[in-house]
Short mmCIF file of C-alpha atoms in Angstrom, two decimals:
data_model
loop_
_atom_site.label_atom_id
_atom_site.label_comp_id
_atom_site.label_asym_id
_atom_site.label_seq_id
_atom_site.Cartn_x
_atom_site.Cartn_y
_atom_site.Cartn_z
CA MET A 17 1.80 44.93 38.04
CA SER A 18 -0.67 43.03 40.16
CA TRP A 19 -2.81 40.18 38.89
CA PRO A 20 -6.13 42.11 38.80
CA GLU A 21 -4.41 44.87 36.86
CA VAL A 22 -3.08 42.41 34.32
CA THR A 23 -6.36 40.59 33.86
CA GLY A 24 -8.11 43.89 33.51
CA LEU A 25 -5.67 44.89 30.82
CA ILE A 26 -6.09 41.58 29.01
CA ALA A 27 -9.84 41.68 29.34
CA THR A 28 -10.05 45.01 27.61
CA LYS A 29 -7.60 43.96 24.91
CA ASP A 30 -8.73 40.43 24.40
CA PRO A 31 -12.15 39.46 25.68
CA LEU A 32 -11.69 35.97 24.32
CA LEU A 33 -8.62 35.25 26.41
CA ALA A 34 -10.42 36.59 29.46
CA SER A 35 -13.39 34.33 28.87
CA LEU A 36 -11.03 31.45 28.28
CA GLN A 37 -9.33 32.20 31.56
CA GLN A 38 -12.69 32.22 33.24
CA ARG A 39 -13.61 28.86 31.71
CA LEU A 40 -10.32 27.30 32.62
CA GLY A 41 -10.44 28.73 36.10
CA GLN A 42 -13.83 27.15 36.61
CA ALA A 43 -12.70 23.87 35.11
CA ALA A 44 -9.67 23.75 37.35
CA GLY A 45 -11.86 24.20 40.38
CA GLY A 46 -10.00 27.21 41.62
CA LEU A 47 -6.63 25.50 41.38
CA GLU A 48 -5.51 28.16 39.00
CA PRO A 49 -5.64 31.62 40.44
CA GLU A 50 -3.58 33.14 37.68
CA ILE A 51 -3.25 32.72 33.99
CA LEU A 52 -0.88 35.55 33.42
CA GLN A 53 1.69 35.40 36.16
CA SER A 54 3.89 38.23 35.12
CA PRO A 55 4.05 40.62 32.21
CA ILE A 56 6.60 39.89 29.54
CA LEU A 57 9.89 41.79 29.53
CA GLY A 58 10.33 43.92 26.44
CA LEU A 59 13.12 43.48 23.93
CA SER A 60 14.46 46.52 22.09
CA TRP A 61 16.28 46.46 18.75
CA LEU A 62 19.39 47.29 20.75
CA ASP A 63 18.87 44.08 22.71
CA LEU A 64 18.83 42.24 19.40
CA VAL A 65 22.15 43.79 18.44
CA ALA A 66 23.51 42.36 21.66
CA ALA A 67 21.99 38.98 20.77
CA SER A 68 23.81 39.00 17.44
CA GLY A 69 26.99 38.56 19.44
CA LEU A 70 25.86 34.97 20.00
CA VAL A 71 25.69 34.35 16.25
CA LEU A 72 29.09 35.94 15.86
CA LEU A 73 30.40 33.44 18.41
CA ALA A 74 29.12 30.61 16.18
CA VAL A 75 30.67 32.34 13.13
CA GLY A 76 33.95 32.58 15.00
CA ILE A 77 33.92 28.85 15.75
CA ALA A 78 33.13 28.06 12.10
CA ARG A 79 36.06 30.22 10.95
CA TRP A 80 38.42 28.77 13.53
CA GLN A 81 37.63 25.17 12.62
CA ARG A 82 37.46 26.02 8.87
CA ILE A 83 34.24 24.15 8.28
CA GLY A 84 33.24 26.43 5.44
CA LEU A 85 30.01 27.55 7.06
CA ALA A 86 30.90 31.01 8.37
CA GLY A 87 29.47 32.72 5.29
CA SER A 88 26.29 30.65 5.41
CA LEU A 89 25.85 31.44 9.10
CA ILE A 90 26.06 35.17 8.43
CA VAL A 91 23.68 34.96 5.46
CA GLY A 92 21.34 32.79 7.52
CA ALA A 93 21.41 35.23 10.42
CA VAL A 94 20.67 38.19 8.16
CA ARG A 95 17.90 36.26 6.40
CA SER A 96 16.30 35.25 9.69
CA VAL A 97 16.25 38.89 10.83
CA VAL A 98 14.75 40.12 7.56
CA GLN A 99 12.23 37.26 7.23
CA LEU A 100 11.06 37.46 10.84
CA ALA A 101 10.82 41.25 10.69
CA LEU A 102 8.68 40.98 7.57
CA VAL A 103 6.48 38.31 9.14
CA GLY A 104 6.15 40.44 12.26
CA TYR A 105 4.97 43.46 10.33
CA VAL A 106 2.65 41.37 8.16
CA LEU A 107 1.12 39.82 11.28
CA VAL A 108 0.66 43.23 12.91
CA TYR A 109 -1.03 44.41 9.72
CA ILE A 110 -3.33 41.36 9.57
CA PHE A 111 -4.20 41.64 13.26
CA GLU A 112 -5.05 45.31 12.87
CA ILE A 113 -7.12 44.97 9.71
CA ASP A 114 -8.86 41.97 11.30
CA GLN A 115 -10.85 40.87 8.23
CA TRP A 116 -11.82 37.26 7.47
CA TRP A 117 -10.76 37.43 3.83
CA LEU A 118 -7.30 38.66 4.75
CA VAL A 119 -6.89 35.85 7.28
CA LEU A 120 -8.04 33.22 4.80
CA GLY A 121 -5.69 34.71 2.20
CA ALA A 122 -2.78 34.37 4.61
CA LEU A 123 -3.74 30.76 5.37
CA ALA A 124 -3.95 30.00 1.63
CA ILE A 125 -0.47 31.40 1.06
CA MET A 126 0.89 29.33 3.95
CA LEU A 127 -0.74 26.24 2.44
CA ALA A 128 0.66 26.91 -1.04
CA VAL A 129 4.16 27.46 0.32
CA ALA A 130 3.94 24.26 2.38
CA ALA A 131 2.76 22.24 -0.63
CA ARG A 132 5.56 23.64 -2.75
CA GLU A 133 8.12 22.82 -0.08
CA ALA A 134 6.80 19.27 0.34
CA VAL A 135 7.01 18.68 -3.42
CA ARG A 136 10.38 20.41 -3.79
CA ARG A 137 11.99 17.67 -1.69
CA GLN A 138 10.90 14.94 -4.10
CA GLU A 139 13.06 13.53 -6.86
CA GLU A 140 10.30 13.49 -9.44
CA ARG A 141 8.01 16.49 -9.44
CA SER A 142 4.97 17.32 -11.49
CA LEU A 143 2.11 19.78 -11.47
CA ARG A 144 -0.20 16.90 -10.60
CA LEU A 145 1.93 15.94 -7.59
CA TYR A 146 1.87 19.57 -6.47
CA GLY A 147 -1.91 19.72 -6.79
CA MET A 148 -2.49 16.43 -5.02
CA THR A 149 -0.13 17.30 -2.19
CA GLY A 150 -1.74 20.72 -1.81
CA LEU A 151 -5.16 19.13 -1.64
CA ALA A 152 -3.99 16.56 0.91
CA LEU A 153 -2.54 19.33 3.09
CA LEU A 154 -5.73 21.34 2.69
CA VAL A 155 -7.93 18.48 3.86
CA GLY A 156 -5.61 17.30 6.66
CA SER A 157 -4.75 20.75 7.99
CA GLY A 158 -8.11 22.35 7.24
CA PHE A 159 -10.06 19.71 9.13
CA THR A 160 -7.72 19.89 12.12
CA LEU A 161 -7.76 23.70 12.21
CA PHE A 162 -11.54 23.73 11.97
CA TYR A 163 -11.90 21.26 14.82
CA VAL A 164 -9.36 22.94 17.10
CA SER A 165 -10.50 26.51 16.53
CA LEU A 166 -14.25 26.02 16.51
CA VAL A 167 -14.82 22.95 18.70
CA ILE A 168 -11.98 23.01 21.25
CA VAL A 169 -10.70 26.57 21.67
CA ARG A 170 -13.95 28.11 20.33
CA ILE A 171 -12.35 31.28 19.09
CA GLU A 172 -14.37 34.39 18.40
CA PRO A 173 -14.76 35.68 15.81
CA TRP A 174 -14.19 32.46 13.88
CA TYR A 175 -11.39 34.03 11.86
CA ASN A 176 -9.51 35.56 14.81
CA PRO A 177 -6.03 35.83 13.25
CA ARG A 178 -4.25 35.82 16.62
CA TYR A 179 -5.31 32.17 16.96
CA LEU A 180 -5.83 30.93 13.41
CA ILE A 181 -2.48 31.97 11.98
CA PRO A 182 -0.16 30.49 14.61
CA LEU A 183 -2.29 27.36 14.93
CA PHE A 184 -2.37 26.85 11.18
CA GLY A 185 1.37 27.50 11.00
CA MET A 186 2.04 24.65 13.39
CA ILE A 187 -0.50 22.37 11.75
CA VAL A 188 0.53 22.92 8.16
CA GLY A 189 4.24 22.83 8.99
CA ASN A 190 3.93 19.39 10.54
CA ALA A 191 1.56 18.17 7.85
CA MET A 192 4.04 19.36 5.24
CA ASN A 193 6.87 17.37 6.78
CA ALA A 194 4.66 14.31 7.04
CA ALA A 195 3.48 14.64 3.44
CA ALA A 196 7.03 15.04 2.15
CA LEU A 197 8.27 12.11 4.23
CA ALA A 198 5.35 9.89 3.21
CA HIS A 199 5.75 10.56 -0.50
CA GLU A 200 9.51 10.24 -0.40
CA ARG A 201 9.32 6.92 1.44
CA LEU A 202 6.60 5.63 -0.85
CA ALA A 203 8.74 6.37 -3.91
CA ALA A 204 11.81 4.78 -2.34
CA GLU A 205 9.93 1.68 -1.18
CA LEU A 206 8.27 1.15 -4.54
CA LYS A 207 11.67 1.40 -6.17
CA SER A 208 13.50 -0.92 -3.80
CA ARG A 209 10.62 -3.41 -3.59
CA ARG A 210 9.87 -3.34 -7.29
CA GLY A 211 10.29 -7.12 -7.59
CA GLU A 212 7.75 -7.77 -4.85
CA VAL A 213 5.27 -5.25 -6.25
CA GLU A 214 5.54 -6.74 -9.74
CA ALA A 215 5.23 -10.28 -8.33
CA TYR A 216 1.87 -9.20 -6.88
CA LEU A 217 0.85 -7.51 -10.14
CA ALA A 218 1.86 -10.59 -12.13
CA LEU A 219 -0.55 -12.66 -10.02
CA GLY A 220 -3.39 -10.34 -10.99
CA ALA A 221 -3.36 -8.09 -7.93
CA THR A 222 -4.49 -4.48 -8.24
CA ALA A 223 -1.97 -1.69 -7.79
CA ALA A 224 -3.48 -0.95 -4.37
CA ARG A 225 -2.98 -4.55 -3.26
CA ALA A 226 0.50 -4.79 -4.80
CA SER A 227 1.68 -1.65 -3.03
CA ARG A 228 0.21 -2.42 0.38
CA GLY A 229 3.63 -3.09 1.94
CA PRO A 230 5.27 0.11 0.63
CA THR A 231 2.14 2.09 1.58
CA ARG A 232 2.34 0.93 5.18
CA SER A 233 6.07 1.68 5.37
CA ALA A 234 5.46 5.18 4.02
CA LEU A 235 2.71 5.86 6.55
CA ARG A 236 4.84 4.56 9.38
CA ALA A 237 7.73 6.78 8.30
CA ALA A 238 5.43 9.81 8.27
CA LEU A 239 3.90 9.08 11.67
CA ILE A 240 6.93 7.97 13.66
CA PRO A 241 8.25 11.50 14.36
CA THR A 242 4.83 12.43 15.76
CA VAL A 243 4.66 9.29 17.90
CA ASN A 244 8.16 10.00 19.18
CA SER A 245 7.33 13.61 20.03
CA LEU A 246 4.21 12.48 21.91
CA MET A 247 6.41 10.10 23.90
CA VAL A 248 9.11 12.56 24.92
CA VAL A 249 7.29 15.88 25.07
CA GLY A 250 8.20 17.72 28.23
CA LEU A 251 10.95 15.25 29.12
CA VAL A 252 13.74 16.22 26.77
CA ALA A 253 12.81 19.80 25.96
CA LEU A 254 9.84 22.08 26.38
CA PRO A 255 7.95 22.59 23.13
CA GLY A 256 8.41 25.95 21.42
CA MET A 257 4.84 27.12 21.78
CA MET A 258 4.69 26.26 25.44
CA THR A 259 8.04 27.95 26.03
CA GLY A 260 6.73 31.01 24.23
CA GLN A 261 3.59 31.15 26.32
CA ILE A 262 5.53 30.76 29.55
CA LEU A 263 7.99 33.46 28.49
CA ALA A 264 5.01 35.64 27.65
CA GLY A 265 3.81 35.28 31.22
CA VAL A 266 1.17 32.58 30.88
CA SER A 267 0.85 30.12 33.72
CA PRO A 268 2.54 26.80 32.92
CA LEU A 269 -0.75 25.13 33.82
CA LEU A 270 -2.53 26.89 30.96
CA ALA A 271 0.49 26.52 28.69
CA ILE A 272 0.45 22.74 29.08
CA ARG A 273 -3.23 22.56 28.21
CA TYR A 274 -2.57 24.43 25.01
CA GLN A 275 0.40 22.20 24.39
CA ILE A 276 -1.70 19.07 24.87
CA VAL A 277 -4.22 20.37 22.33
CA VAL A 278 -1.33 21.19 19.99
CA MET A 279 0.19 17.70 20.31
CA PHE A 280 -3.12 16.04 19.57
CA MET A 281 -3.94 18.34 16.70
CA LEU A 282 -0.54 17.69 15.13
CA ALA A 283 -1.14 13.95 15.36
CA SER A 284 -4.41 14.38 13.51
CA ALA A 285 -3.01 16.74 10.85
CA VAL A 286 -0.03 14.47 10.25
CA ALA A 287 -2.07 11.26 10.03
CA VAL A 288 -4.79 12.69 7.80
CA SER A 289 -2.38 14.44 5.43
CA ALA A 290 -0.01 11.47 5.22
CA VAL A 291 -2.73 8.94 4.54
CA ILE A 292 -4.23 11.12 1.81
CA VAL A 293 -0.83 11.76 0.22
CA VAL A 294 0.03 8.06 0.23
CA LEU A 295 -3.31 6.79 -1.05
CA TRP A 296 -3.67 9.46 -3.74
CA ASN A 297 -0.06 9.72 -4.85
CA ARG A 298 0.24 5.94 -5.04
CA ARG A 299 -1.65 6.12 -8.32
CA LEU A 300 1.13 8.27 -9.78
CA PHE A 301 3.48 5.29 -9.67
CA PHE A 302 1.20 3.03 -11.70
CA THR A 303 -0.34 3.25 -15.15
CA PRO A 304 -4.13 2.92 -15.44
CA ASP A 305 -3.40 -0.68 -16.54
CA GLU A 306 -1.80 -1.59 -13.21
CA GLN A 307 1.77 -1.37 -14.47
CA LEU A 308 4.54 -0.04 -12.29
CA ARG A 309 6.07 3.11 -13.76
CA ILE A 310 9.23 3.12 -11.66
CA GLY A 311 12.26 1.72 -13.43
CA GLY A 312 10.81 2.71 -16.78
CA GLY A 313 9.40 -0.56 -18.03
CA PRO A 314 11.12 -3.77 -19.04
CA ALA A 315 14.27 -4.88 -17.33
CA MET B 30 -13.29 -21.23 -27.96
CA SER B 31 -15.65 -21.39 -30.92
CA ALA B 32 -14.25 -22.51 -34.25
CA ASP B 33 -15.61 -19.47 -36.07
CA LEU B 34 -12.98 -17.27 -34.50
CA ILE B 35 -10.50 -17.59 -37.30
CA THR B 36 -7.64 -15.26 -37.90
CA ALA B 37 -4.94 -14.89 -40.49
CA GLY B 38 -1.57 -16.39 -39.64
CA GLY B 39 1.68 -14.51 -40.03
CA ASP B 40 2.20 -16.05 -43.45
CA GLY B 41 -1.31 -15.24 -44.62
CA SER B 42 -2.69 -18.73 -43.98
CA MET B 43 -5.84 -19.25 -41.96
CA SER B 44 -5.67 -21.10 -38.67
CA ALA B 45 -8.09 -21.78 -35.88
CA VAL B 46 -7.65 -19.53 -32.86
CA SER B 47 -8.03 -22.43 -30.52
CA ASP B 48 -4.58 -23.70 -31.52
CA THR B 49 -2.98 -20.36 -30.88
CA ALA B 50 -2.31 -18.93 -27.45
CA PHE B 51 -0.49 -15.72 -28.35
CA ARG B 52 -0.03 -13.95 -31.62
CA LEU B 53 2.38 -11.04 -31.92
CA ARG B 54 2.42 -8.73 -34.94
CA ASP B 55 5.10 -6.14 -35.68
CA VAL B 56 5.85 -5.84 -32.00
CA ARG B 57 8.47 -3.36 -30.98
CA GLN B 58 9.66 -2.53 -27.49
CA GLU B 59 11.88 0.29 -26.31
CA LYS B 60 13.18 1.51 -23.01
CA SER B 61 14.86 4.88 -22.54
CA GLY B 62 15.37 5.11 -26.31
CA ARG B 63 17.03 1.67 -26.51
CA VAL B 64 15.34 -0.89 -28.77
CA LEU B 65 14.70 -4.12 -26.84
CA LEU B 66 12.49 -5.91 -29.36
CA ARG B 67 11.87 -5.22 -33.03
CA ASP B 68 9.74 -6.64 -35.84
CA ILE B 69 8.44 -9.48 -33.70
CA ASP B 70 5.92 -11.61 -35.60
CA LEU B 71 5.19 -14.79 -33.70
CA VAL B 72 2.55 -17.39 -33.11
CA LEU B 73 2.86 -19.17 -29.77
CA PRO B 74 0.74 -22.33 -29.84
CA ARG B 75 -1.65 -23.35 -27.13
CA GLY B 76 -1.07 -26.39 -24.91
CA ARG B 77 2.56 -26.72 -25.87
CA ILE B 78 5.93 -25.82 -24.44
CA THR B 79 7.60 -23.03 -26.37
CA VAL B 80 11.16 -22.20 -25.49
CA LEU B 81 12.61 -18.74 -26.09
CA LEU B 82 16.29 -19.33 -26.66
CA GLY B 83 18.86 -16.57 -26.69
CA SER B 84 21.81 -15.08 -24.88
CA SER B 85 21.29 -12.45 -22.21
CA GLY B 86 20.08 -9.18 -23.72
CA ALA B 87 18.41 -11.01 -26.61
CA GLY B 88 14.99 -9.76 -25.45
CA LYS B 89 13.59 -12.90 -23.76
CA THR B 90 12.49 -11.17 -20.55
CA SER B 91 11.16 -8.14 -22.42
CA LEU B 92 9.03 -10.46 -24.55
CA LEU B 93 7.67 -12.41 -21.57
CA ARG B 94 6.76 -9.19 -19.75
CA LEU B 95 4.59 -8.17 -22.68
CA LEU B 96 2.56 -11.38 -22.52
CA ASN B 97 0.97 -10.69 -19.16
CA ARG B 98 1.12 -6.93 -19.60
CA LEU B 99 3.66 -6.04 -16.97
CA ASP B 100 4.69 -3.84 -19.90
CA ASP B 101 2.93 -2.78 -23.07
CA PRO B 102 4.76 -2.76 -26.41
CA ALA B 103 5.88 0.54 -27.94
CA ALA B 104 4.26 -0.62 -31.19
CA GLY B 105 2.47 -3.64 -32.60
CA VAL B 106 -0.40 -5.85 -31.51
CA ILE B 107 -0.47 -8.87 -29.21
CA SER B 108 -3.50 -11.10 -28.91
CA TYR B 109 -4.36 -13.97 -26.61
CA LEU B 110 -6.90 -16.56 -27.76
CA GLY B 111 -7.84 -14.30 -30.63
CA ARG B 112 -8.52 -11.18 -28.58
CA SER B 113 -6.17 -8.27 -28.27
CA LEU B 114 -4.57 -8.18 -24.80
CA ASP B 115 -6.09 -4.80 -24.01
CA GLU B 116 -9.57 -6.23 -24.48
CA TYR B 117 -9.06 -8.27 -21.30
CA SER B 118 -9.23 -6.75 -17.88
CA VAL B 119 -5.54 -6.62 -17.00
CA THR B 120 -5.99 -8.37 -13.64
CA GLU B 121 -8.02 -11.15 -15.27
CA LEU B 122 -5.40 -11.59 -17.98
CA ARG B 123 -2.67 -11.87 -15.37
CA ARG B 124 -4.61 -14.47 -13.43
CA ARG B 125 -4.92 -16.54 -16.59
CA VAL B 126 -1.33 -15.92 -17.70
CA GLY B 127 0.97 -16.67 -14.75
CA PHE B 128 4.53 -15.37 -14.67
CA VAL B 129 7.41 -16.80 -12.66
CA PHE B 130 10.35 -14.38 -12.54
CA GLN B 131 13.97 -15.33 -12.99
CA THR B 132 14.82 -14.12 -9.50
CA PRO B 133 12.27 -15.46 -7.04
CA VAL B 134 10.62 -12.81 -4.86
CA MET B 135 8.90 -14.17 -1.78
CA PHE B 136 6.23 -12.27 0.11
CA ALA B 137 6.47 -11.91 3.90
CA GLY B 138 5.44 -14.87 6.05
CA SER B 139 5.57 -18.61 5.50
CA VAL B 140 5.32 -20.56 2.27
CA ARG B 141 1.66 -21.15 3.09
CA ASP B 142 1.11 -17.41 3.61
CA ASN B 143 2.58 -16.83 0.17
CA LEU B 144 0.21 -19.32 -1.41
CA HIS B 145 -2.78 -18.00 0.52
CA GLU B 146 -1.97 -14.49 -0.66
CA ALA B 147 -1.98 -15.69 -4.26
CA ALA B 148 -5.16 -17.68 -3.69
CA GLU B 149 -6.88 -14.60 -2.28
CA ILE B 150 -5.85 -12.57 -5.31
CA ALA B 151 -7.21 -15.34 -7.55
CA GLY B 152 -10.47 -15.22 -5.61
CA LEU B 153 -10.08 -18.70 -4.08
CA GLU B 154 -11.21 -19.35 -0.56
CA GLY B 155 -12.98 -21.82 1.69
CA GLU B 156 -12.48 -25.44 2.56
CA GLU B 157 -10.73 -26.33 -0.67
CA LEU B 158 -7.81 -24.03 0.07
CA PRO B 159 -5.57 -26.42 2.08
CA LYS B 160 -6.02 -29.02 -0.63
CA ARG B 161 -5.16 -26.51 -3.35
CA VAL B 162 -2.06 -25.46 -1.42
CA ARG B 163 -0.87 -29.08 -1.18
CA GLU B 164 -1.61 -29.67 -4.84
CA ALA B 165 0.27 -26.59 -5.95
CA LEU B 166 3.26 -27.52 -3.79
CA LYS B 167 3.25 -31.01 -5.25
CA LEU B 168 3.00 -29.74 -8.81
CA ALA B 169 5.89 -27.39 -8.21
CA GLY B 170 7.89 -30.16 -6.56
CA LEU B 171 8.26 -28.45 -3.21
CA ASP B 172 8.40 -30.62 -0.10
CA PRO B 173 5.05 -30.13 1.76
CA ALA B 174 7.05 -30.14 5.01
CA LEU B 175 8.25 -26.67 4.03
CA GLU B 176 4.74 -25.24 4.11
CA ASP B 177 5.23 -23.62 7.52
CA ARG B 178 8.77 -22.47 6.85
CA PRO B 179 9.33 -18.68 6.79
CA SER B 180 9.86 -17.95 3.12
CA HIS B 181 13.15 -16.10 3.63
CA GLU B 182 14.66 -19.25 5.13
CA LEU B 183 14.27 -21.21 1.90
CA SER B 184 17.16 -21.82 -0.45
CA VAL B 185 16.99 -20.05 -3.82
CA GLY B 186 15.98 -23.33 -5.47
CA GLU B 187 13.18 -23.83 -2.95
CA GLN B 188 12.09 -20.23 -3.40
CA GLN B 189 11.97 -20.78 -7.14
CA ARG B 190 9.64 -23.75 -6.64
CA ALA B 191 7.61 -21.85 -4.04
CA THR B 192 7.02 -18.98 -6.47
CA LEU B 193 6.03 -21.56 -9.09
CA ALA B 194 3.55 -23.07 -6.62
CA ARG B 195 2.29 -19.56 -5.81
CA THR B 196 1.61 -18.97 -9.48
CA LEU B 197 0.05 -22.41 -10.00
CA ILE B 198 -2.46 -22.13 -7.15
CA GLY B 199 -4.63 -19.81 -9.25
CA ALA B 200 -4.70 -22.48 -12.00
CA PRO B 201 -3.43 -20.28 -14.85
CA GLU B 202 -3.92 -21.35 -18.46
CA VAL B 203 -0.47 -20.14 -19.43
CA LEU B 204 2.77 -20.27 -17.51
CA LEU B 205 5.52 -17.80 -18.39
CA LEU B 206 8.84 -18.94 -16.94
CA ASP B 207 11.83 -16.62 -17.15
CA GLU B 208 15.05 -18.65 -16.96
CA PRO B 209 13.47 -20.88 -14.31
CA THR B 210 16.56 -23.04 -13.81
CA SER B 211 19.24 -20.34 -13.76
CA ALA B 212 19.55 -20.49 -9.96
CA LEU B 213 19.21 -24.25 -9.67
CA ASP B 214 21.71 -27.09 -9.56
CA PRO B 215 21.50 -29.66 -12.40
CA GLU B 216 19.42 -32.11 -10.38
CA SER B 217 16.87 -29.52 -9.33
CA SER B 218 16.77 -28.15 -12.87
CA GLU B 219 15.93 -31.54 -14.24
CA PHE B 220 13.24 -31.99 -11.62
CA LEU B 221 11.68 -28.62 -12.42
CA LEU B 222 11.70 -29.28 -16.14
CA ASP B 223 10.01 -32.65 -15.46
CA SER B 224 7.32 -30.84 -13.44
CA ILE B 225 6.76 -28.42 -16.29
CA GLN B 226 6.33 -31.25 -18.79
CA ARG B 227 3.92 -32.95 -16.41
CA LEU B 228 1.89 -29.75 -16.10
CA ARG B 229 1.60 -29.52 -19.85
CA ALA B 230 0.68 -33.19 -20.18
CA GLU B 231 -1.77 -33.42 -17.26
CA ARG B 232 -3.30 -29.96 -17.26
CA GLY B 233 -2.82 -28.85 -20.82
CA ILE B 234 -1.09 -25.69 -19.64
CA THR B 235 0.61 -23.56 -22.27
CA VAL B 236 4.20 -23.00 -21.23
CA ILE B 237 6.49 -20.30 -22.54
CA LEU B 238 9.93 -20.66 -21.06
CA SER B 239 13.05 -18.61 -21.66
CA THR B 240 16.54 -20.03 -21.37
CA HIS B 241 20.02 -19.50 -22.67
CA ARG B 242 20.87 -23.21 -22.37
CA LEU B 243 20.46 -25.22 -25.54
CA HIS B 244 20.40 -28.62 -23.81
CA GLU B 245 17.56 -27.43 -21.59
CA ALA B 246 15.60 -26.25 -24.60
CA LEU B 247 16.19 -29.58 -26.32
CA ALA B 248 14.95 -31.44 -23.25
CA VAL B 249 11.51 -29.83 -23.01
CA ALA B 250 10.62 -27.78 -26.06
CA ASP B 251 7.84 -28.59 -28.48
CA GLU B 252 8.34 -25.27 -30.20
CA ALA B 253 11.31 -22.95 -30.16
CA VAL B 254 12.01 -19.31 -30.88
CA ARG B 255 15.57 -18.21 -31.32
CA LEU B 256 16.03 -14.56 -30.32
CA SER B 257 19.04 -12.40 -31.00
CA GLY B 258 19.48 -8.68 -30.49
CA GLY B 259 15.76 -8.22 -29.90
CA ALA B 260 14.68 -9.91 -33.12
CA VAL B 261 13.41 -13.37 -33.99
CA GLU B 262 16.11 -15.31 -35.81
CA GLU B 263 14.14 -18.49 -36.27
CA SER B 264 10.95 -20.02 -34.96
CA GLY B 265 8.97 -23.20 -35.42
CA GLU B 266 9.05 -26.86 -34.37
CA ALA B 267 11.77 -27.34 -31.77
CA SER B 268 13.32 -30.18 -33.76
CA ASP B 269 13.85 -27.83 -36.73
CA VAL B 270 14.92 -24.71 -34.85
CA LEU B 271 17.25 -26.39 -32.41
CA ALA B 272 18.80 -28.78 -34.89
#
């Protein structure tokens, strides 16, 4: 298929992408003659059966070396097929219905699942922790999604599920990891540095002042993976989204622009969510009378 | 403190609040279902050195932690200068009632950084600060040459004195000392106990000190409380209790 044919096809299917291409083409000063370089090759279900041979190879190795994971690999493979198939059909349904309330509903479910997952990893869980974490993820991810979709990519209509759902998936997934990491580290630091925190409290410091050290450690722990990924992106491995776009026929020059936006948006989502989690959840470790709860009182 | 603030003593007698630092009534403390303190009725006098004597597990630390509200009792009432502890803002109470832990915990940075941190929490600043730092170091018996030393390079004994100086810089009215000499050699112990007596004599600070060593208690105590299994066995003038 020639380039004009492809762009024509895309333009009729997705006017937004076509206008984006036009904008980018202008911005690049004609450096970029093509956004879609080649159409993607289809994959049939039969192709997937062939692909399962690769999992069977891994199962074979697990059996051979008796590492006790062969069963889990099979269950995991079956689960990934079922889960992805379901997600695929749900996405097709949402894209076809194309209603704002359905898109927002999907985003809300993603948020709730992410909050639950972030809290599930903690040693001490409570409804309050769940609520606070959910709210932190909502603010951190919601702000980032709003900025990326309406200010940077300028999607139309504003709820376009083809953009909002994958973008939010990336944002909330990273924010979830950061929130879980931040809370986990905060709890661990407050426990291991209990003496220091209580020494501050005993001097008359507020809980916020007494936990400044642990708070900083928790924030660092949450942000370091993002800093590292900013440092090595493109050097060690190509990011998943960019790989996907390239496989789908998008020019690497457009794919990297999206990837740059993605990297920056993840930094924002991670930082905002982590700082909210740490500053809000910090209160959970102290009584209203500035007493440390960890360790359960007197030594 | 005005003289009209009068309260009933544990034995029903009337005494002026100004002579009493802390009063504990029917205080009970528990942790994870274990009783740490029970039926504690005590009057801890102001401007004197009271020693809490008892073996480990007797409840000395648990009792000290209640006095500057690092913990609250499971039951009972504690008052300071005639007012229930929860009537004070907790940060203000803690600034007035300093606590030096058994195991010294230094903050990051130098000895001076540690003292500045405490001064900032106490709301002290300005030109007087270097003078206050030197004074606090002197009171605690720490060589001023160590002021610039990173705190983690100090010996345990020096750290113990540095944490004492850190507590003293805010000029507390009460000093709670949890086994302050347990990590010190005999010479340093004696020096620290001398400093504590000087603080009481020169500044009128109320000192409540826990120890398991009888000779130490005899050396400094005006008043003594003998604790055993979380209960008060005996309390009163040191000469009576420790005899």
